[in-house]
Short mmCIF file of C-alpha atoms and ligand atoms in Angstrom, two decimals:
data_model
loop_
_atom_site.label_atom_id
_atom_site.label_comp_id
_atom_site.label_asym_id
_atom_site.label_seq_id
_atom_site.Cartn_x
_atom_site.Cartn_y
_atom_site.Cartn_z
CA MET A 256 1.21 -46.50 2.14
CA ASN A 257 4.25 -48.59 1.17
CA THR A 258 7.35 -46.47 0.64
CA ILE A 259 10.79 -47.26 -0.71
CA LEU A 260 13.50 -44.94 0.52
CA ILE A 261 16.78 -44.92 -1.38
CA GLY A 262 20.00 -42.94 -1.74
CA LEU A 263 20.51 -41.16 -5.06
CA GLN A 264 24.27 -40.59 -4.83
CA TRP A 265 27.07 -42.82 -3.44
CA GLY A 266 25.48 -43.60 -0.10
CA ASP A 267 25.79 -41.63 3.15
CA GLU A 268 23.11 -39.19 1.99
CA GLY A 269 21.57 -39.13 5.47
CA LYS A 270 19.01 -41.87 4.89
CA GLY A 271 19.05 -42.92 8.56
CA LYS A 272 17.48 -39.65 9.63
CA VAL A 273 14.74 -39.71 6.96
CA ILE A 274 13.97 -43.36 7.75
CA ASP A 275 13.62 -42.42 11.40
CA VAL A 276 11.20 -39.62 10.50
CA LEU A 277 9.12 -41.76 8.10
CA SER A 278 9.09 -44.73 10.49
CA ARG A 279 6.63 -42.92 12.75
CA ASP A 280 3.82 -43.54 10.25
CA VAL A 281 4.44 -47.17 9.28
CA HIS A 282 4.00 -50.59 10.89
CA CYS A 283 7.11 -52.34 9.54
CA VAL A 284 10.58 -51.16 8.53
CA VAL A 285 12.53 -53.47 6.22
CA ARG A 286 16.14 -53.70 5.07
CA TYR A 287 16.30 -55.33 1.64
CA GLN A 288 19.92 -55.37 0.42
CA GLY A 289 23.49 -54.88 1.52
CA GLY A 290 24.72 -55.87 4.93
CA ASN A 291 26.78 -54.36 7.68
CA ASN A 292 28.74 -52.33 5.13
CA ALA A 293 25.96 -49.78 5.74
CA GLY A 294 26.06 -47.27 8.57
CA HIS A 295 22.81 -45.39 9.21
CA THR A 296 23.04 -42.70 11.86
CA VAL A 297 20.02 -41.51 13.85
CA VAL A 298 20.24 -38.77 16.49
CA VAL A 299 17.50 -38.75 19.16
CA ASN A 300 17.57 -36.31 22.09
CA GLY A 301 21.27 -35.68 21.54
CA ALA A 302 22.14 -39.41 21.59
CA SER A 303 23.59 -40.83 18.40
CA PHE A 304 22.79 -44.39 17.25
CA VAL A 305 24.55 -46.04 14.30
CA PHE A 306 22.86 -49.06 12.70
CA HIS A 307 24.73 -51.37 10.37
CA LEU A 308 22.31 -54.24 9.99
CA LEU A 309 19.17 -53.51 11.95
CA PRO A 310 16.67 -51.24 10.18
CA SER A 311 17.00 -47.66 11.46
CA GLY A 312 13.28 -47.58 12.31
CA VAL A 313 14.05 -49.80 15.29
CA LEU A 314 14.09 -46.83 17.68
CA HIS A 315 10.32 -46.45 17.35
CA PRO A 316 8.72 -48.76 19.91
CA GLY A 317 6.36 -51.37 18.53
CA LYS A 318 7.53 -51.25 14.91
CA ILE A 319 8.23 -54.63 13.31
CA CYS A 320 11.82 -54.64 12.01
CA VAL A 321 12.57 -56.98 9.15
CA ILE A 322 15.83 -58.08 7.56
CA GLY A 323 14.76 -59.30 4.13
CA ASN A 324 16.06 -62.09 1.93
CA GLY A 325 18.19 -59.68 -0.14
CA VAL A 326 20.37 -58.74 2.83
CA VAL A 327 23.61 -60.56 3.67
CA VAL A 328 23.72 -61.15 7.42
CA ASP A 329 26.75 -61.37 9.68
CA PRO A 330 25.06 -63.01 12.69
CA GLN A 331 27.83 -61.97 15.07
CA VAL A 332 27.29 -58.31 14.12
CA LEU A 333 23.51 -58.65 14.39
CA LEU A 334 23.74 -60.13 17.90
CA ALA A 335 26.18 -57.42 18.97
CA GLU A 336 23.84 -54.70 17.66
CA LEU A 337 20.92 -56.23 19.58
CA ASP A 338 23.07 -56.34 22.71
CA VAL A 339 24.07 -52.67 22.46
CA LEU A 340 20.42 -51.63 22.13
CA LYS A 341 19.39 -53.86 25.04
CA LYS A 342 22.00 -52.18 27.24
CA LYS A 343 20.44 -48.83 26.29
CA GLY A 344 17.04 -50.16 27.33
CA ILE A 345 15.72 -50.75 23.80
CA GLU A 346 14.33 -54.27 23.41
CA VAL A 347 14.10 -55.40 19.79
CA ARG A 348 14.04 -59.21 19.93
CA ASP A 349 10.25 -59.53 20.02
CA ARG A 350 9.78 -57.38 16.94
CA LEU A 351 12.75 -58.52 14.84
CA ARG A 352 12.20 -60.87 11.90
CA VAL A 353 15.06 -62.18 9.76
CA SER A 354 14.45 -63.89 6.45
CA GLU A 355 15.30 -67.59 6.42
CA GLN A 356 16.45 -66.95 2.81
CA ALA A 357 18.97 -64.22 3.70
CA HIS A 358 22.55 -65.30 3.04
CA VAL A 359 25.05 -65.56 5.88
CA ILE A 360 28.48 -63.94 6.00
CA PHE A 361 31.21 -66.29 7.24
CA PRO A 362 34.78 -65.39 8.28
CA TYR A 363 36.08 -66.74 4.96
CA HIS A 364 34.04 -64.06 3.15
CA LYS A 365 35.61 -61.29 5.21
CA ILE A 366 39.15 -62.61 4.76
CA LEU A 367 38.60 -63.11 1.04
CA ASP A 368 37.31 -59.53 0.71
CA GLY A 369 40.69 -58.25 1.96
CA LEU A 370 42.81 -60.76 0.04
CA ARG A 371 41.06 -60.06 -3.27
CA GLU A 372 41.28 -56.33 -2.76
CA ARG A 373 45.01 -56.62 -2.14
CA LYS A 374 45.51 -58.48 -5.44
CA ARG A 375 43.50 -56.02 -7.55
CA SER A 376 45.29 -53.27 -9.45
CA ASN A 377 42.06 -51.21 -9.51
CA LYS A 378 41.23 -51.15 -5.78
CA ILE A 379 37.54 -50.70 -4.91
CA GLY A 380 38.09 -49.64 -1.31
CA THR A 381 35.59 -52.16 0.10
CA THR A 382 34.48 -51.95 3.72
CA GLY A 383 36.08 -55.39 4.23
CA ARG A 384 32.89 -56.82 5.72
CA GLY A 385 32.72 -59.80 3.35
CA ILE A 386 29.79 -58.38 1.38
CA GLY A 387 31.08 -59.07 -2.16
CA PRO A 388 32.28 -62.64 -1.48
CA CYS A 389 28.99 -63.51 0.26
CA TYR A 390 26.90 -62.26 -2.69
CA SER A 391 29.33 -64.12 -5.03
CA ASP A 392 28.52 -67.37 -3.22
CA LYS A 393 24.80 -66.60 -3.47
CA ALA A 394 25.11 -66.23 -7.25
CA ALA A 395 27.39 -69.28 -7.47
CA ARG A 396 24.70 -71.27 -5.59
CA CYS A 397 26.96 -72.36 -2.77
CA GLY A 398 25.79 -69.80 -0.20
CA ILE A 399 24.53 -70.70 3.28
CA ARG A 400 21.27 -69.08 4.36
CA MET A 401 19.87 -68.07 7.73
CA GLY A 402 17.46 -71.03 7.66
CA ASP A 403 20.45 -73.39 7.33
CA LEU A 404 21.76 -72.24 10.72
CA LEU A 405 18.68 -73.84 12.29
CA ASN A 406 19.31 -77.23 10.69
CA SER A 407 22.54 -78.88 11.81
CA ARG A 408 22.50 -81.55 9.08
CA MET A 409 22.06 -78.97 6.33
CA LEU A 410 24.66 -76.63 7.82
CA ARG A 411 27.18 -79.50 8.12
CA GLU A 412 26.67 -80.53 4.50
CA LYS A 413 26.88 -77.03 3.05
CA LEU A 414 29.78 -75.86 5.20
CA LEU A 415 31.80 -78.99 4.40
CA ASP A 416 31.25 -78.42 0.69
CA ASN A 417 32.26 -74.79 0.99
CA LEU A 418 35.41 -75.45 2.99
CA ASN A 419 36.41 -78.27 0.64
CA GLU A 420 36.61 -75.83 -2.20
CA LYS A 421 37.53 -72.64 -0.36
CA ASN A 422 40.37 -74.02 1.77
CA GLU A 423 42.12 -75.18 -1.37
CA ILE A 424 41.77 -71.74 -2.95
CA PHE A 425 42.91 -70.03 0.25
CA LYS A 426 46.01 -72.22 0.44
CA LYS A 427 46.95 -72.39 -3.23
CA VAL A 428 46.03 -68.90 -4.45
CA PHE A 429 46.39 -66.76 -1.35
CA ARG A 430 48.82 -68.80 0.83
CA HIS A 431 46.34 -68.56 3.69
CA PRO A 432 46.00 -71.57 6.06
CA GLY A 433 42.22 -71.87 5.53
CA PHE A 434 39.47 -72.58 8.10
CA SER A 435 38.68 -75.42 10.48
CA PHE A 436 35.27 -76.99 9.94
CA GLU A 437 34.52 -77.85 13.59
CA ALA A 438 35.13 -74.35 14.96
CA LEU A 439 33.01 -72.66 12.30
CA PHE A 440 30.24 -75.26 12.51
CA ASP A 441 29.89 -74.87 16.29
CA GLU A 442 30.06 -71.08 16.15
CA TYR A 443 27.38 -70.70 13.46
CA LEU A 444 25.11 -73.35 14.95
CA SER A 445 25.18 -71.33 18.17
CA TYR A 446 24.21 -68.16 16.25
CA GLY A 447 21.31 -70.14 14.81
CA ARG A 448 20.18 -71.14 18.33
CA LYS A 449 20.37 -67.51 19.50
CA LEU A 450 18.44 -66.10 16.53
CA LYS A 451 15.96 -68.98 16.13
CA GLY A 452 12.98 -67.01 17.41
CA SER A 453 13.46 -64.31 14.76
CA VAL A 454 14.17 -66.36 11.63
CA CYS A 455 11.10 -66.90 9.44
CA ASP A 456 9.49 -66.48 6.02
CA THR A 457 9.54 -62.69 5.91
CA ALA A 458 8.04 -62.52 2.38
CA ALA A 459 4.89 -64.21 3.70
CA LEU A 460 4.88 -62.00 6.80
CA LEU A 461 5.17 -58.74 4.84
CA ASN A 462 2.51 -59.70 2.31
CA GLU A 463 0.09 -60.74 5.07
CA ARG A 464 0.61 -57.38 6.77
CA ILE A 465 0.10 -55.48 3.52
CA ASP A 466 -3.13 -57.43 2.93
CA LYS A 467 -4.29 -56.30 6.38
CA GLY A 468 -3.73 -52.67 5.33
CA GLU A 469 -0.48 -52.09 7.25
CA SER A 470 2.25 -49.80 5.87
CA ILE A 471 5.81 -50.80 5.09
CA LEU A 472 8.94 -48.67 4.79
CA PHE A 473 11.66 -50.24 2.65
CA GLU A 474 15.00 -48.95 3.85
CA GLY A 475 17.59 -48.84 1.10
CA ALA A 476 21.26 -48.97 2.03
CA GLN A 477 24.22 -47.49 0.07
CA GLY A 478 23.11 -45.48 -2.99
CA THR A 479 22.19 -45.65 -6.67
CA PHE A 480 25.77 -45.15 -7.88
CA LEU A 481 26.97 -48.03 -5.70
CA ASP A 482 24.36 -50.34 -7.26
CA ILE A 483 25.87 -53.45 -8.87
CA ASP A 484 24.07 -52.75 -12.19
CA PHE A 485 23.61 -48.97 -12.33
CA GLY A 486 26.55 -47.75 -10.27
CA THR A 487 30.04 -46.68 -11.30
CA TYR A 488 31.04 -50.30 -11.93
CA PRO A 489 33.36 -51.83 -10.79
CA PHE A 490 33.57 -49.25 -7.97
CA VAL A 491 30.27 -50.38 -6.50
CA THR A 492 28.87 -52.68 -3.86
CA SER A 493 27.50 -56.13 -4.74
CA SER A 494 23.74 -55.65 -4.36
CA ASN A 495 20.89 -53.77 -6.03
CA ALA A 496 20.71 -50.57 -4.04
CA VAL A 497 18.12 -49.08 -6.45
CA SER A 498 14.40 -49.10 -5.65
CA ALA A 499 13.74 -52.24 -7.71
CA GLY A 500 15.96 -54.14 -5.24
CA ALA A 501 13.26 -53.66 -2.62
CA CYS A 502 11.01 -56.10 -4.47
CA THR A 503 13.55 -58.86 -5.12
CA GLY A 504 15.04 -58.29 -1.68
CA THR A 505 11.77 -58.82 0.21
CA GLY A 506 9.31 -60.74 -1.95
CA VAL A 507 6.89 -57.81 -2.08
CA ALA A 508 5.66 -57.21 -5.64
CA PRO A 509 6.14 -53.87 -7.50
CA THR A 510 2.33 -53.49 -7.68
CA LYS A 511 2.32 -53.08 -3.87
CA ILE A 512 4.65 -50.07 -3.84
CA ASP A 513 2.98 -46.66 -3.49
CA ARG A 514 5.88 -44.21 -3.59
CA VAL A 515 9.65 -43.86 -3.85
CA VAL A 516 11.49 -41.21 -1.83
CA GLY A 517 15.02 -40.36 -2.97
CA VAL A 518 17.53 -38.92 -0.51
CA VAL A 519 20.26 -36.52 -1.64
CA LYS A 520 22.84 -34.50 0.19
CA ALA A 521 22.96 -30.79 -0.73
CA TYR A 522 26.42 -31.61 -2.09
CA THR A 523 28.07 -34.94 -2.97
CA THR A 524 30.28 -37.39 -1.06
CA ARG A 525 31.86 -40.72 -1.80
CA VAL A 526 33.81 -43.20 0.37
CA GLY A 527 36.28 -45.52 -1.27
CA GLU A 528 37.74 -45.44 -4.75
CA GLY A 529 36.18 -44.64 -8.13
CA PRO A 530 35.25 -41.78 -10.43
CA PHE A 531 33.87 -38.55 -8.93
CA VAL A 532 33.36 -35.82 -11.53
CA THR A 533 32.50 -32.94 -9.17
CA GLU A 534 35.11 -33.68 -6.48
CA PHE A 535 36.34 -30.54 -4.68
CA PRO A 536 39.92 -29.30 -4.84
CA LYS A 537 41.87 -30.26 -1.70
CA SER A 538 41.27 -27.16 0.45
CA LEU A 539 37.50 -27.06 -0.07
CA ASP A 540 37.37 -30.84 0.35
CA GLU A 541 38.84 -30.52 3.84
CA GLU A 542 36.61 -27.58 4.77
CA ILE A 543 33.35 -29.34 3.85
CA ARG A 544 34.50 -32.67 5.33
CA CYS A 545 35.14 -30.90 8.59
CA LYS A 546 31.85 -28.93 8.57
CA GLY A 547 29.76 -31.89 7.47
CA GLN A 548 31.59 -34.41 9.67
CA GLU A 549 32.12 -36.48 6.56
CA PHE A 550 33.71 -39.61 7.95
CA GLY A 551 32.34 -43.11 7.19
CA ALA A 552 29.91 -44.38 9.85
CA THR A 553 31.15 -47.93 9.25
CA THR A 554 34.90 -47.61 8.69
CA GLY A 555 35.63 -44.07 9.91
CA ARG A 556 37.33 -43.32 6.59
CA PRO A 557 37.27 -39.67 5.42
CA ARG A 558 34.63 -39.17 2.73
CA ARG A 559 35.61 -37.44 -0.50
CA CYS A 560 33.46 -34.33 -1.03
CA GLY A 561 32.26 -32.40 -4.09
CA TRP A 562 29.56 -30.16 -5.56
CA PHE A 563 26.02 -31.35 -6.22
CA ASP A 564 25.95 -33.34 -9.45
CA ALA A 565 22.59 -32.93 -11.17
CA VAL A 566 23.64 -35.18 -14.06
CA MET A 567 23.93 -38.10 -11.64
CA VAL A 568 20.84 -37.34 -9.60
CA ARG A 569 18.67 -36.83 -12.70
CA ARG A 570 19.62 -40.34 -13.82
CA ALA A 571 18.97 -41.70 -10.33
CA VAL A 572 15.50 -40.10 -10.31
CA MET A 573 14.75 -41.92 -13.57
CA ILE A 574 16.14 -45.33 -12.57
CA ASN A 575 14.44 -45.36 -9.19
CA GLY A 576 11.14 -43.78 -10.30
CA VAL A 577 11.53 -41.16 -7.57
CA ASP A 578 8.34 -39.31 -6.57
CA SER A 579 9.96 -36.83 -4.20
CA LEU A 580 13.35 -35.83 -2.83
CA ALA A 581 14.63 -35.33 0.69
CA MET A 582 17.57 -32.92 0.73
CA MET A 583 19.98 -33.38 3.62
CA LYS A 584 22.71 -31.29 5.21
CA LEU A 585 21.75 -28.00 3.58
CA ASP A 586 23.26 -26.22 6.62
CA VAL A 587 26.75 -27.46 5.71
CA LEU A 588 26.72 -24.98 2.79
CA ASP A 589 25.60 -22.06 5.01
CA GLN A 590 28.81 -20.03 4.83
CA MET A 591 29.64 -20.53 1.13
CA LYS A 592 29.90 -17.29 -0.88
CA THR A 593 29.03 -19.10 -4.08
CA ILE A 594 27.68 -22.58 -4.71
CA LYS A 595 28.21 -24.64 -7.86
CA VAL A 596 25.91 -27.25 -9.38
CA CYS A 597 27.10 -29.58 -12.13
CA VAL A 598 24.61 -29.42 -15.02
CA ALA A 599 26.54 -31.34 -17.70
CA TYR A 600 29.79 -33.20 -18.38
CA LYS A 601 32.44 -32.44 -20.94
CA TYR A 602 34.25 -35.43 -22.43
CA LYS A 603 36.48 -35.52 -25.55
CA GLY A 604 35.41 -31.97 -26.42
CA LYS A 605 31.67 -32.74 -26.34
CA VAL A 606 29.06 -31.73 -23.76
CA PHE A 607 26.82 -34.48 -22.29
CA ARG A 608 23.71 -34.02 -20.20
CA THR A 609 23.30 -37.73 -19.44
CA PHE A 610 25.41 -39.85 -17.12
CA PRO A 611 27.81 -42.12 -19.07
CA ASN A 612 28.03 -45.87 -18.43
CA ASP A 613 31.58 -46.07 -19.76
CA LEU A 614 34.22 -46.07 -17.02
CA ASP A 615 36.72 -44.12 -19.11
CA ALA A 616 34.16 -41.36 -19.68
CA MET A 617 33.24 -41.33 -15.97
CA GLN A 618 36.89 -40.99 -15.03
CA LYS A 619 37.86 -38.34 -17.58
CA ALA A 620 34.67 -36.24 -17.81
CA ARG A 621 34.99 -32.65 -16.61
CA PRO A 622 32.08 -30.91 -14.87
CA VAL A 623 30.16 -28.03 -16.47
CA PHE A 624 29.02 -25.88 -13.54
CA GLU A 625 26.40 -23.22 -13.02
CA VAL A 626 27.27 -20.87 -10.17
CA PHE A 627 24.75 -19.54 -7.63
CA SER A 628 25.00 -17.05 -4.76
CA GLY A 629 25.30 -18.58 -1.31
CA TRP A 630 23.04 -17.43 1.56
CA GLN A 631 25.81 -16.92 4.14
CA LYS A 632 23.40 -17.22 7.07
CA ASN A 633 23.01 -19.93 9.69
CA THR A 634 20.06 -22.20 8.96
CA GLU A 635 20.57 -24.78 11.72
CA ALA A 636 18.03 -23.24 14.08
CA ILE A 637 15.34 -22.78 11.40
CA ARG A 638 12.25 -24.91 12.03
CA SER A 639 9.98 -23.86 9.16
CA TYR A 640 10.70 -23.97 5.41
CA LYS A 641 9.35 -20.48 4.83
CA ASP A 642 12.08 -19.06 7.12
CA LEU A 643 14.95 -20.33 4.95
CA PRO A 644 16.97 -17.56 3.24
CA GLN A 645 15.74 -16.83 -0.29
CA GLU A 646 19.07 -17.98 -1.82
CA ALA A 647 18.65 -21.37 -0.13
CA LYS A 648 15.13 -21.69 -1.51
CA ASP A 649 16.45 -20.72 -4.95
CA TYR A 650 19.14 -23.40 -4.69
CA ILE A 651 16.51 -26.02 -3.86
CA ARG A 652 14.33 -24.85 -6.78
CA VAL A 653 17.28 -25.17 -9.21
CA ILE A 654 17.92 -28.72 -8.05
CA GLU A 655 14.23 -29.65 -8.38
CA ASP A 656 14.22 -28.34 -11.96
CA LEU A 657 17.48 -29.99 -12.95
CA CYS A 658 16.64 -33.33 -11.34
CA ARG A 659 12.98 -33.35 -12.36
CA ALA A 660 11.58 -34.19 -8.94
CA PRO A 661 10.09 -32.06 -6.15
CA VAL A 662 11.89 -31.65 -2.80
CA ASN A 663 9.46 -32.44 0.04
CA LEU A 664 11.81 -32.48 2.98
CA VAL A 665 14.90 -30.41 3.86
CA SER A 666 17.30 -31.16 6.70
CA VAL A 667 19.36 -28.42 8.37
CA GLY A 668 20.88 -30.37 11.26
CA SER A 669 21.24 -33.83 12.76
CA SER A 670 18.35 -33.73 15.25
CA ARG A 671 14.82 -34.90 14.43
CA GLU A 672 13.58 -31.31 14.90
CA ALA A 673 15.91 -29.89 12.23
CA THR A 674 13.72 -31.39 9.49
CA LEU A 675 11.61 -28.99 7.44
CA SER A 676 8.59 -30.05 5.38
CA LYS A 677 8.45 -28.15 2.12
CA PRO A 678 4.95 -27.07 1.17
P1 IMP B 208 31.60 -53.17 -0.11
O1 IMP B 208 30.13 -52.94 -0.14
O2 IMP B 208 32.15 -53.32 1.27
O3 IMP B 208 32.01 -54.28 -1.01
O4 IMP B 208 32.32 -51.84 -0.68
C1 IMP B 208 32.20 -51.47 -2.05
C2 IMP B 208 32.20 -49.96 -2.20
O5 IMP B 208 30.98 -49.44 -1.67
C3 IMP B 208 33.30 -49.22 -1.44
O6 IMP B 208 33.69 -48.08 -2.19
C4 IMP B 208 32.65 -48.79 -0.15
O7 IMP B 208 33.27 -47.66 0.42
C5 IMP B 208 31.25 -48.46 -0.66
N1 IMP B 208 30.21 -48.60 0.36
C6 IMP B 208 29.67 -49.75 0.83
N2 IMP B 208 28.71 -49.48 1.74
C7 IMP B 208 28.62 -48.15 1.83
C8 IMP B 208 27.77 -47.27 2.58
O8 IMP B 208 26.89 -47.68 3.34
N3 IMP B 208 27.99 -45.94 2.38
C9 IMP B 208 28.92 -45.46 1.51
N4 IMP B 208 29.72 -46.24 0.81
C10 IMP B 208 29.58 -47.58 0.94
#
């Protein structure tokens, strides 16, 4: 069974936990887009692990962990993540494979991320990890790939070309001194030496394993509304976070995919700038942020919080071809007297039931809410779906109907045990 797991909101839906649960039943876990802008949190026996680049399935011994061609890799971050796990007694090296076609993040990408953001009037609120500039180079055909780090002649040629152009831009446009070739060349060649044993043709590897009958879990990062094509552009990341990205980002064909699982939070959050139709008023925003510990796993920034937006999620179900939903953090709503769900938008006096692609409409639309009774009971200790309060089950049913997809999994806490299968 080959499964794609994706976020249906603006990221941070709690994918790390679902990936960890689903990883038990697969042979390989694969990241296919994004980079270390992601932050997937997994809690095991009270210990919390945050993964930025390594697939979250890595905590299951024996699973092959793949970083596909669609990912942008900061080798320094990857090595640091491997080191942290090694110190905790988790050895990953032997089962890590990194695509030779994955593009590499260099310091000039990270600096440029910040410099560009500073010049923009419409700030995106990037994570500053160099993601956008690295994907820009990929599209501009001047990127440097993981395989190039293993070939000093190729690396020299490509890096020289890059610095020739980039140093001039840094100096003339941004008044930045630019980068020295020798220092960067030596540093990245040494990353290549350290990662040599893991870099390979991961498309061939994954397809061979599928042919042998092994199962793959494709681990999406960010979320549908941060997707470069289908997100709230330009307030998006630079990769295809939707399910289709799993195919281009790994070299596994769509005909090999068996199911798509979409992850939603029981409410909505967003980090960074951009439209957010159902955003809470200030006092509720702070209350839910505090209860849900809504702070970015990568940058620590406070997440903006709001009510569940069924207009968004219904579109995400369509775009991703979602078969089933996993609903996370239901327990955060435990004490609410009433709970609102956005069922439509109002813009220029008209009511819309579909998500607009026009930025002005996204920014000015007002939510049309339906209001439901809260359950006002603690759910954190519940271990079986049937024991959830009736109001919580009703809330889940409403979301299934509005979003046109069944909920198969409900999470009521951060531990692996607080995961309820819905019959
Ligand atoms: P970038 O991906 O660093 O370029 O950031 C672009 C936008 O995506 C910003 O609003 C970030 O806050 C947001 N973003 C990127 N990665 C994540 C993530 O993993 N979770 C939530 N938001 C993210």
